[in-house]
Structures are given as structure tokens and as C-alpha cells.
Coordinates of C-alpha atoms and ligand atoms in Angstrom, one line a residue:
M33 CA -5.6 25.7 -14.5
A34 CA -3.1 23.3 -13.0
R35 CA -4.2 19.7 -12.7
P36 CA -5.1 18.6 -9.2
N37 CA -2.9 16.5 -6.9
I38 CA -4.5 13.1 -6.5
A39 CA -4.2 10.4 -3.8
V40 CA -4.2 6.7 -4.9
L41 CA -4.7 4.4 -2.0
G42 CA -5.9 0.9 -1.0
A43 CA -9.6 0.6 -0.1
Q44 CA -9.4 -3.0 1.2
W45 CA -6.6 -5.0 2.9
G46 CA -3.8 -4.2 0.5
D47 CA -2.6 -5.9 -2.7
E48 CA -5.5 -4.3 -4.7
G49 CA -3.3 -3.6 -7.7
K50 CA -2.3 0.0 -6.8
G51 CA 1.0 -0.4 -8.6
K52 CA -0.7 -0.8 -12.0
I53 CA -3.1 2.1 -11.4
V54 CA -0.3 4.4 -10.2
D55 CA 1.8 3.3 -13.2
M56 CA -0.9 4.0 -15.8
L57 CA -1.8 7.5 -14.3
T58 CA 1.9 8.6 -13.8
P59 CA 2.4 10.2 -17.2
H60 CA -0.3 12.7 -16.1
F61 CA 1.8 13.8 -13.1
S62 CA 5.2 15.4 -12.6
A63 CA 5.9 13.6 -9.3
V64 CA 4.8 10.6 -7.3
A65 CA 5.2 10.6 -3.5
R66 CA 5.0 7.7 -1.0
Y67 CA 3.8 8.9 2.4
Q68 CA 3.9 5.8 4.7
G69 CA 4.9 2.2 5.2
G70 CA 8.2 0.7 4.1
H71 CA 9.4 -2.2 2.0
N72 CA 6.6 -4.3 3.5
A73 CA 4.7 -3.1 0.4
G74 CA 5.0 -4.9 -2.9
H75 CA 3.8 -3.3 -6.1
T76 CA 3.9 -5.5 -9.1
V77 CA 3.8 -3.7 -12.5
Y78 CA 4.0 -5.3 -15.9
V79 CA 5.4 -3.2 -18.7
G80 CA 5.6 -4.7 -22.2
G81 CA 5.7 -8.2 -20.7
Q82 CA 8.5 -7.3 -18.3
K83 CA 7.7 -7.7 -14.6
F84 CA 8.8 -5.1 -12.1
V85 CA 8.3 -5.5 -8.3
L86 CA 8.7 -2.3 -6.3
H87 CA 8.7 -2.2 -2.5
L88 CA 9.9 1.2 -1.4
I89 CA 10.4 3.3 -4.5
P90 CA 7.2 4.7 -6.0
S91 CA 6.0 2.8 -9.1
G92 CA 6.3 6.2 -11.0
I93 CA 10.0 5.5 -11.3
L94 CA 9.2 3.4 -14.4
H95 CA 8.4 6.6 -16.3
P96 CA 11.3 8.7 -17.3
G97 CA 11.1 12.4 -16.3
V98 CA 8.8 11.8 -13.3
M99 CA 10.2 12.6 -9.9
C100 CA 9.7 10.0 -7.2
L101 CA 9.7 11.0 -3.5
I102 CA 9.8 9.1 -0.3
G103 CA 8.3 11.1 2.5
N104 CA 9.1 11.4 6.2
G105 CA 6.2 9.1 7.1
V106 CA 8.0 6.2 5.4
V107 CA 10.4 3.9 7.3
I108 CA 13.5 3.1 5.2
D109 CA 15.6 0.0 5.3
P110 CA 18.7 1.2 3.4
Q111 CA 19.8 -2.3 2.4
A112 CA 16.3 -2.9 0.9
L113 CA 16.5 0.5 -0.8
F114 CA 19.9 -0.1 -2.4
K115 CA 18.8 -3.6 -3.6
E116 CA 15.8 -2.0 -5.3
V117 CA 17.9 0.7 -6.9
D118 CA 20.4 -1.8 -8.2
E119 CA 17.7 -4.1 -9.5
L120 CA 16.1 -1.1 -11.4
A121 CA 19.5 -0.2 -12.8
R122 CA 19.9 -3.8 -14.0
L123 CA 16.6 -3.5 -15.8
G124 CA 17.7 -0.2 -17.4
V125 CA 16.0 2.3 -15.0
D126 CA 18.3 4.9 -13.5
V127 CA 17.0 6.5 -10.4
D128 CA 19.7 9.2 -10.0
G129 CA 18.3 12.7 -10.2
R130 CA 14.7 11.3 -10.0
L131 CA 14.6 9.8 -6.5
L132 CA 14.3 12.1 -3.5
I133 CA 14.2 10.9 0.2
S134 CA 13.0 12.9 3.1
E135 CA 15.7 13.8 5.6
K136 CA 13.1 13.2 8.3
A137 CA 12.3 9.6 7.3
H138 CA 13.2 7.0 10.0
I139 CA 15.6 4.2 9.4
I140 CA 14.9 0.5 9.9
L141 CA 17.9 -0.9 11.7
P142 CA 19.0 -4.5 11.2
Y143 CA 17.7 -5.5 14.7
H144 CA 14.2 -4.1 14.0
R145 CA 13.7 -7.2 11.8
E146 CA 14.8 -9.4 14.7
L147 CA 12.5 -7.6 17.0
D148 CA 9.6 -8.0 14.6
V149 CA 10.1 -11.8 14.5
L150 CA 10.5 -12.0 18.2
S151 CA 7.4 -10.0 18.9
E152 CA 5.4 -12.2 16.6
A153 CA 6.7 -15.3 18.4
R154 CA 5.8 -13.8 21.7
R155 CA 2.2 -13.2 20.6
G156 CA 1.9 -16.9 19.7
E157 CA -1.7 -17.6 18.6
R158 CA -2.4 -13.9 18.5
K159 CA 0.3 -13.1 16.0
I160 CA -0.3 -10.4 13.4
G161 CA 1.3 -12.2 10.5
T162 CA 3.6 -9.3 9.7
T163 CA 6.0 -9.3 6.7
S164 CA 8.9 -9.6 9.2
R165 CA 10.6 -6.5 7.7
G166 CA 11.0 -4.6 11.0
I167 CA 8.3 -2.1 10.1
G168 CA 6.4 -2.2 13.5
P169 CA 9.6 -2.0 15.7
A170 CA 10.9 0.9 13.5
Y171 CA 7.7 2.9 14.0
E172 CA 7.8 2.0 17.7
D173 CA 11.2 3.6 18.0
K174 CA 9.9 6.7 16.1
I175 CA 6.9 7.1 18.4
G176 CA 9.1 6.3 21.4
R177 CA 11.2 9.3 20.4
R178 CA 14.4 7.3 20.0
G179 CA 14.3 6.6 16.3
I180 CA 17.2 7.4 14.0
R181 CA 16.3 9.6 11.0
V182 CA 18.0 10.0 7.6
C183 CA 19.3 13.4 8.7
D184 CA 20.8 11.9 11.8
V185 CA 22.8 9.5 9.7
L186 CA 24.1 12.3 7.6
G187 CA 24.8 14.7 10.5
D188 CA 27.2 14.9 13.4
R189 CA 29.0 11.6 13.9
H190 CA 29.3 11.9 17.6
A191 CA 25.6 12.5 18.1
L192 CA 24.9 9.5 15.8
A193 CA 27.2 7.3 17.8
D194 CA 25.4 8.3 21.1
E195 CA 22.0 7.6 19.5
V196 CA 23.1 4.2 18.2
R197 CA 24.7 3.2 21.5
E198 CA 21.5 4.1 23.3
N199 CA 19.3 2.2 20.9
V200 CA 21.4 -0.9 20.9
S201 CA 21.5 -1.0 24.6
A202 CA 17.7 -0.6 24.7
R203 CA 17.4 -3.5 22.3
N204 CA 19.8 -5.6 24.4
R205 CA 17.5 -5.1 27.3
I206 CA 14.5 -6.4 25.3
I207 CA 16.2 -9.5 23.9
K208 CA 17.3 -12.0 26.6
D209 CA 21.1 -12.7 26.7
S210 CA 21.7 -10.3 23.8
T211 CA 25.0 -8.5 23.7
L212 CA 24.8 -6.8 20.3
D213 CA 27.7 -4.4 19.8
W214 CA 26.7 -0.9 18.7
Q215 CA 29.9 -0.1 16.7
P216 CA 29.2 -2.3 13.6
V217 CA 25.6 -0.9 13.5
F218 CA 27.1 2.6 13.6
D219 CA 29.7 1.9 10.9
Q220 CA 27.1 0.4 8.6
L221 CA 24.8 3.4 9.0
V222 CA 27.6 5.8 8.1
T223 CA 28.3 3.8 4.9
Y224 CA 24.6 3.7 4.1
G225 CA 24.3 7.5 4.7
E226 CA 27.1 8.2 2.1
R227 CA 25.3 6.2 -0.6
M228 CA 22.0 8.0 0.2
R229 CA 23.4 11.5 0.5
T230 CA 22.6 12.8 -3.0
W231 CA 19.0 11.6 -2.8
V232 CA 18.2 13.3 0.5
T233 CA 16.2 16.5 0.7
D234 CA 13.4 18.4 2.4
V235 CA 10.5 16.6 0.7
S236 CA 7.9 18.9 2.1
L237 CA 9.6 22.0 0.7
Y238 CA 10.2 20.3 -2.7
L239 CA 6.5 19.5 -2.9
H240 CA 5.5 23.0 -1.8
R241 CA 7.6 24.6 -4.5
A242 CA 6.5 22.1 -7.2
M243 CA 2.8 22.7 -6.4
Q244 CA 3.4 26.5 -6.4
D245 CA 4.9 26.1 -9.9
G246 CA 1.8 24.4 -11.0
R247 CA 3.3 20.9 -11.2
N248 CA 0.9 18.2 -10.0
V249 CA 1.7 15.4 -7.6
M250 CA 0.3 11.9 -7.1
F251 CA 0.3 10.7 -3.5
E252 CA 0.9 6.9 -3.5
G253 CA -0.5 4.9 -0.6
A254 CA 1.0 1.5 0.5
Q255 CA -1.0 -1.2 2.3
A256 CA -4.6 0.0 2.7
T257 CA -7.3 1.5 4.8
L258 CA -8.2 -1.7 6.6
L259 CA -4.6 -2.1 7.5
D260 CA -4.4 1.5 8.8
I261 CA -3.1 1.7 12.4
D262 CA -6.1 3.8 13.5
H263 CA -8.9 2.8 11.1
G264 CA -8.0 -0.7 10.2
T265 CA -8.7 -4.1 11.9
Y266 CA -6.6 -3.3 14.9
P267 CA -4.4 -5.0 16.1
F268 CA -4.2 -6.9 12.7
V269 CA -2.9 -3.8 10.9
T270 CA 0.4 -2.2 9.8
S271 CA 2.0 0.5 12.0
S272 CA 1.3 3.5 9.9
N273 CA -1.6 5.6 8.6
A274 CA -2.3 4.2 5.2
S275 CA -5.5 6.1 4.8
V276 CA -5.8 9.7 3.5
G277 CA -4.8 11.3 6.7
G278 CA -1.3 9.9 6.4
I279 CA -0.6 12.1 3.4
C280 CA -0.5 15.4 5.4
T281 CA 1.7 14.0 8.2
G282 CA 3.8 11.7 6.0
L283 CA 4.8 14.3 3.5
G284 CA 4.3 17.7 5.2
V285 CA 1.6 18.9 2.8
P286 CA -1.7 20.7 3.8
P287 CA -5.1 19.0 3.4
R288 CA -6.1 21.4 0.6
A289 CA -3.2 20.0 -1.5
I290 CA -5.2 16.9 -1.9
G291 CA -7.5 17.5 -4.9
G292 CA -9.0 14.1 -5.3
V293 CA -8.9 10.6 -3.8
L294 CA -9.0 7.4 -5.8
G295 CA -9.5 4.2 -3.8
V296 CA -8.2 1.0 -5.4
A297 CA -10.4 -2.1 -4.8
K298 CA -10.3 -5.6 -6.2
A299 CA -13.5 -7.0 -7.8
Y300 CA -13.3 -9.5 -4.9
T301 CA -11.4 -9.5 -1.6
T302 CA -8.0 -10.7 -0.5
R303 CA -5.9 -10.4 2.6
V304 CA -2.5 -11.7 3.8
G305 CA -1.7 -12.2 7.5
E306 CA -4.0 -12.8 10.3
G307 CA -7.2 -11.0 11.4
P308 CA -10.9 -10.9 10.4
M309 CA -12.0 -11.2 6.8
P310 CA -15.8 -11.8 6.8
T311 CA -16.2 -12.8 3.2
E312 CA -13.3 -15.3 3.2
L313 CA -13.9 -18.5 1.2
N314 CA -12.4 -21.9 1.6
G315 CA -12.2 -24.8 -0.7
A316 CA -12.3 -25.0 -4.5
L317 CA -13.6 -21.4 -5.2
A318 CA -11.0 -19.8 -3.0
D319 CA -8.3 -21.9 -4.8
Q320 CA -9.7 -20.9 -8.2
L321 CA -9.6 -17.1 -7.3
R322 CA -6.1 -17.5 -5.9
E323 CA -4.7 -19.3 -8.9
S324 CA -6.5 -17.2 -11.6
G325 CA -5.7 -14.0 -9.7
Q326 CA -2.1 -15.1 -8.9
E327 CA -2.9 -14.2 -5.3
Y328 CA 0.5 -14.7 -3.7
G329 CA 2.2 -11.9 -1.7
A330 CA 4.6 -9.7 -3.9
S331 CA 6.9 -9.2 -0.8
T332 CA 6.7 -12.5 1.0
G333 CA 5.2 -15.0 -1.5
R334 CA 2.5 -16.0 1.0
P335 CA -0.7 -17.3 -0.4
R336 CA -3.5 -14.7 0.0
R337 CA -6.8 -15.4 1.7
C338 CA -9.5 -14.9 -1.0
G339 CA -13.2 -14.1 -0.8
W340 CA -16.2 -12.2 -2.3
Y341 CA -16.3 -8.4 -2.6
D342 CA -17.1 -6.8 0.7
A343 CA -19.1 -3.6 0.2
V344 CA -19.2 -2.9 3.9
V345 CA -15.4 -2.6 3.8
V346 CA -15.2 -0.4 0.7
R347 CA -18.1 1.8 1.9
Y348 CA -16.2 2.3 5.1
S349 CA -13.0 3.2 3.1
A350 CA -15.1 5.6 1.0
R351 CA -16.1 7.4 4.2
I352 CA -12.7 7.4 5.9
N353 CA -10.9 8.6 2.8
G354 CA -13.6 10.7 1.1
L355 CA -13.2 8.5 -2.1
D356 CA -14.1 10.4 -5.2
A357 CA -13.9 7.2 -7.2
I358 CA -12.9 3.6 -7.2
A359 CA -10.3 1.9 -9.5
L360 CA -11.8 -1.6 -9.7
T361 CA -9.1 -4.1 -10.4
K362 CA -8.9 -7.8 -11.6
L363 CA -12.4 -7.9 -12.9
D364 CA -11.2 -10.6 -15.4
V365 CA -10.4 -13.0 -12.5
L366 CA -14.2 -13.4 -12.1
D367 CA -14.6 -14.4 -15.7
G368 CA -16.4 -17.7 -16.2
L369 CA -17.9 -18.0 -12.7
P370 CA -21.6 -19.0 -12.9
E371 CA -22.5 -16.5 -10.2
V372 CA -20.9 -13.7 -8.3
K373 CA -21.6 -12.3 -4.8
L374 CA -21.5 -8.9 -3.1
C375 CA -21.5 -8.7 0.7
T376 CA -23.7 -5.8 2.0
G377 CA -23.8 -6.5 5.7
Y378 CA -22.8 -8.9 8.5
K379 CA -25.3 -11.1 10.3
T380 CA -24.4 -11.2 14.0
A381 CA -26.0 -12.5 17.2
S382 CA -27.3 -8.9 17.9
G383 CA -28.6 -8.2 14.4
V384 CA -27.3 -7.2 11.0
L385 CA -24.3 -4.8 10.9
H386 CA -24.0 -2.4 7.9
E387 CA -21.0 -0.4 9.2
F388 CA -17.6 -1.9 9.9
P389 CA -17.2 -2.2 13.7
A390 CA -14.2 -1.2 15.9
D391 CA -14.6 -4.3 18.2
L392 CA -13.6 -7.2 16.0
R393 CA -15.3 -9.7 18.4
L394 CA -18.6 -8.4 16.9
I395 CA -17.7 -9.9 13.5
A396 CA -15.7 -13.0 14.7
N397 CA -18.6 -15.4 13.9
A398 CA -20.6 -13.1 11.6
E399 CA -22.2 -14.5 8.5
P400 CA -22.0 -12.2 5.4
V401 CA -25.2 -11.0 3.9
Y402 CA -24.8 -11.6 0.2
E403 CA -26.5 -10.4 -2.9
T404 CA -26.0 -13.1 -5.6
M405 CA -25.8 -12.0 -9.2
A406 CA -25.4 -13.8 -12.5
G407 CA -21.8 -14.3 -13.6
W408 CA -20.6 -13.9 -17.2
S409 CA -19.3 -16.6 -19.5
S410 CA -17.5 -14.5 -22.1
P411 CA -14.1 -13.0 -21.1
T412 CA -13.6 -9.4 -20.0
K413 CA -9.9 -9.7 -20.2
G414 CA -8.2 -6.9 -22.1
M415 CA -11.4 -4.9 -22.7
T416 CA -11.0 -1.2 -22.9
T417 CA -14.5 0.2 -22.9
F418 CA -17.4 -0.3 -20.4
E419 CA -19.8 -1.0 -23.2
Q420 CA -17.7 -4.0 -24.4
L421 CA -18.2 -5.8 -21.1
P422 CA -20.7 -8.6 -20.9
I423 CA -24.0 -7.2 -19.7
E424 CA -23.8 -9.3 -16.5
A425 CA -20.4 -7.7 -15.7
Q426 CA -21.8 -4.3 -16.3
R427 CA -24.7 -5.1 -13.9
Y428 CA -22.2 -6.4 -11.3
I429 CA -20.2 -3.2 -11.5
R430 CA -23.2 -0.9 -11.3
R431 CA -24.5 -2.7 -8.2
L432 CA -21.1 -2.7 -6.7
E433 CA -21.0 1.1 -7.1
E434 CA -24.4 1.5 -5.5
V435 CA -23.5 -0.6 -2.4
S436 CA -20.0 0.8 -2.1
G437 CA -21.0 4.5 -2.4
A438 CA -18.5 5.4 -5.2
D439 CA -18.3 5.3 -8.9
C440 CA -15.8 2.9 -10.6
A441 CA -13.9 5.4 -12.7
I442 CA -11.3 2.9 -13.7
I443 CA -11.8 -0.8 -14.3
S444 CA -8.8 -3.0 -14.8
T445 CA -9.3 -6.1 -17.0
G446 CA -5.8 -7.5 -17.1
S447 CA -2.2 -7.0 -15.8
D448 CA -0.9 -4.9 -18.7
R449 CA -1.2 -1.1 -18.7
R450 CA -3.4 -1.3 -21.8
D451 CA -6.0 -3.6 -20.2
T452 CA -7.9 -0.8 -18.7
I453 CA -11.2 1.0 -18.9
V454 CA -11.4 4.7 -17.9
K455 CA -15.1 5.6 -17.7
R456 CA -16.1 8.7 -19.7
A457 CA -17.4 11.7 -17.6
S458 CA -15.8 10.1 -14.5
A459 CA -13.8 11.8 -11.7
V460 CA -10.6 10.6 -13.4
E461 CA -11.6 12.3 -16.6
S462 CA -12.3 15.5 -14.8
W463 CA -8.9 15.4 -13.0
L464 CA -6.8 14.5 -16.1
G465 CA -8.9 15.7 -19.0
A466 CA -10.0 13.6 -21.9
A467 CA -6.4 12.4 -22.3
A468 CA -7.1 9.9 -19.5
T469 CA -9.6 8.0 -21.6
T470 CA -7.6 7.8 -24.8
Ligands
IMP1332 P1 3.8 -5.3 8.8 O1 3.4 -4.1 8.0 O2 4.9 -6.1 8.2 O3 4.0 -4.9 10.2 O4 2.5 -6.3 8.8 C1 1.3 -6.0 9.4 C2 0.1 -6.5 8.6 O5 0.0 -5.8 7.4 C3 0.2 -8.0 8.2 O6 -1.1 -8.6 8.1 C4 0.8 -7.9 6.8 O7 0.5 -9.1 6.0 C5 0.1 -6.7 6.3 N1 0.8 -6.0 5.2 C6 1.9 -5.3 5.3 N2 2.2 -4.8 4.0 C7 1.3 -5.3 3.2 C8 1.1 -5.1 1.8 O8 1.8 -4.4 1.1 N3 0.0 -5.7 1.2 C9 -0.8 -6.5 2.0 N4 -0.7 -6.7 3.3 C10 0.4 -6.0 3.9

């Protein structure tokens, strides 16, 4: 029987370490496909001590022979794409013949970045804290039905010229005193199109045929469930569906193509940008987590907000995505803490909440309800079996599983591929066979 197609996606606010998990699972798949977001994502992967930071290209690219696909749900900044391709080539990774881009993906135009910055400035105190990459404005044009797609760039030049002219004049109306000329934008797009041409295909059809041939696919999420435009902490979210629903629309695959869902969650919580984060810590403990977890944005270098593990958040993600299992990352960052805490609810003026609310005002001043557990003094770093872990760490994980509503099938104990535990008889073993645990 063919192995199932699996989704790997973020269960918190992003930066959970999806890159490493995707990277270690990739040898078990024939293709890895991104379904949403853009180069706002930053996936850091360490291979043999070498650091790779990927933004747009699936982390699967580091494995020769694996096809990497960028779906129609992704927004592409061609300049960022070429930069990444060139950087990979410099490090000895050739993408030609292995990278495919959907002809339906929308293009991020240079002025989308400007609009992103402008819109943040206009929001003032209520700013989102975006990555300033033009992601939101590109999706706005897509939903506003005036976006420019990859196939438009490769198609009829007259039609493209009309579209660019219209878009640039719309943008000039938004930005006061702006007189951007459409011609250089058009010329640049044509040049970009030529460089992309050989990578462009019907990604949905490619996946359909691959799956019919019994080849299995990994669906790689970017950002995370709490940053999802519909299910996240709106408006402090990204502009795409990062949760499981985005796979069908963002790649053109049916729901039954998704054979399993793995949610990636850190053993604590982090977030970049603005918006609520009930378990956020301040002071020495937050600094310690930030330093020992190297919690600085892979895309923007911004320091991440740090706090205890929030089981309300992960349980919510488990429900939205139908998580079959969790990949718990960065357990080693908690090594040496005298005690560790899990948040199981939010104490508000109107009682304790156990489900994540839609109205963020309800949790604006909420106090987390914590369970406090003993920490562990001996290191977990680099451990490869559950039984090796200090008993306190085992207890922490077991309790975390109970309150989050999903099994931790994978536990990451360091940044290297090898620093990983795959639990026996877990969902991951059933998807990939015993090979996953060896
Ligand atoms: P945008 O995606 O640049 O529009 O930013 C919207 C929100 O999503 C901001 O809070 C960003 O910090 C956050 N965000 C976007 N991409 C990532 C990511 O890859 N990891 C974590 N946060 C992200």
C-alpha cells in the first residue's frame, strides 16, 4: 500500500521548528509542497553543522531527488525567489528539475512591500507587526480580483501591460502624491517571467498524477494556526489559511488526499509581531528562553516574545486541524529550569475560559491558569529515545499530551537532524513504517 500524504503545520504562532521536522521526514516522501504564505516564512535547518535558511522554497530541497512544489495559494516575490535559488546554488544545492511553481500563484509586486509598510504606519498603535514583505497587499489584490499571476507574466504581453497599468494606477490612488510609472514594473516582470519559465507548471495536475502513481507528498505549512486569517488571533494574523484547510485550496488537492496531520509545537510558546499571547513572560526567564532557544526571527531578526506552553492554544489547533500527532520541538531549551508550567485555561472577569475565544478583548487582561511541574536538571539535548529522558521531562510531556489532546509522536532535543525522538507505535511510525524510528 502507498504511504499516506501528510501535512506538517504550525500549531502555535509560527517558528515552531517546522523546517527541521519537514527536513527529517522528507526522505520518506517523493515531493514536498508549500500551500500558502510567501517569503515571510523563515525555516532554519542545520545539516552537518551547515545552516540553511529557507523562506519560499520547501525545506525538502535539501534532499536530492525530492520534488519541491510551490502551490497557487503561495504569493511569490520573484526577487526573493531568485535570491534563495542563488544562495542554494552557492551552497551546492541545484534546484533545476526539482522546483515546480504553480502557474496560478500570485506575484508580489515591488510596491506591495511599500503598501505593507504604509498600511502598518497608518494603523499606528494597532499595527500588526508584519514582516514588511508585501504579503498582505499581494493577497488583497488577489481577493480584489486584480492580482497578477505567474501565468499572466508568461502569457500575452499586451494583456499583461494592461493589467500592470491598471494595478499601478490603483496603487497611485492609494499613496498620496505617488506617480509610479507602470513601464519599469512591466519590464521587470517580463524579465522575471523568463527566469521562472522552466519551473512553472500545473501543480494540482502534477500532484494528482504523482498520487495516482503511488508517490506520497508532504504538505508543508508556513506560519501557523494562530496566524491563520480565519482561525488565528485576527487581526494579528497573516493573510492566508495556514491551517489544514489551506492545503486543498492552495494546491488544488481534495480533502481525502490528506492522510495525516502533524502539528508542530514548541515545548514553550513564542510569537513575533503584535497581538495577544496569554502566557507571555517578561524579565529574566523570558530572556533565558530567548537566548537559550535563539528566539530571533529567521526572516526579520526580531526578538521573539517568549512564554510558557499554552495548552489552550495547541488543543484549539488540534481541533481546527484534526491533529493526529504533535512534533514537540526545543525540549532541550527547558533543560535546567527548576520548574516548568503548562497553561490550561485563562482566568477572565467572567470566569475561566478553556477554549480559545474569537473576541480577543476577552483575553486582553486574562491571567493564565498554570499547572506547575518539577523541571529537570540533567540535559535532554541530543537524546534519541523517550526512555533516556529524565523522568521529570517524561512526566512533563505526558501531561502536555493529556492537556493538548494529541500524542507527541516526535520530540526534538536539539537543532541537528539526529537530535530527535520518534516514539514507537506512534502515528508517525504508522505513516512511515518502522524506518521512521531507526
Ligand atoms: P505578514 O505575514 O508579514 O503579513 O505578518 C503578519 C503576522 O504574521 C505578523 O505578526 C508576523 O510577525 C507574523 N508572521 C508572518 N510570517 C511568520 C513566520 O514565518 N513566523 C512567525 N510569524 C510570522
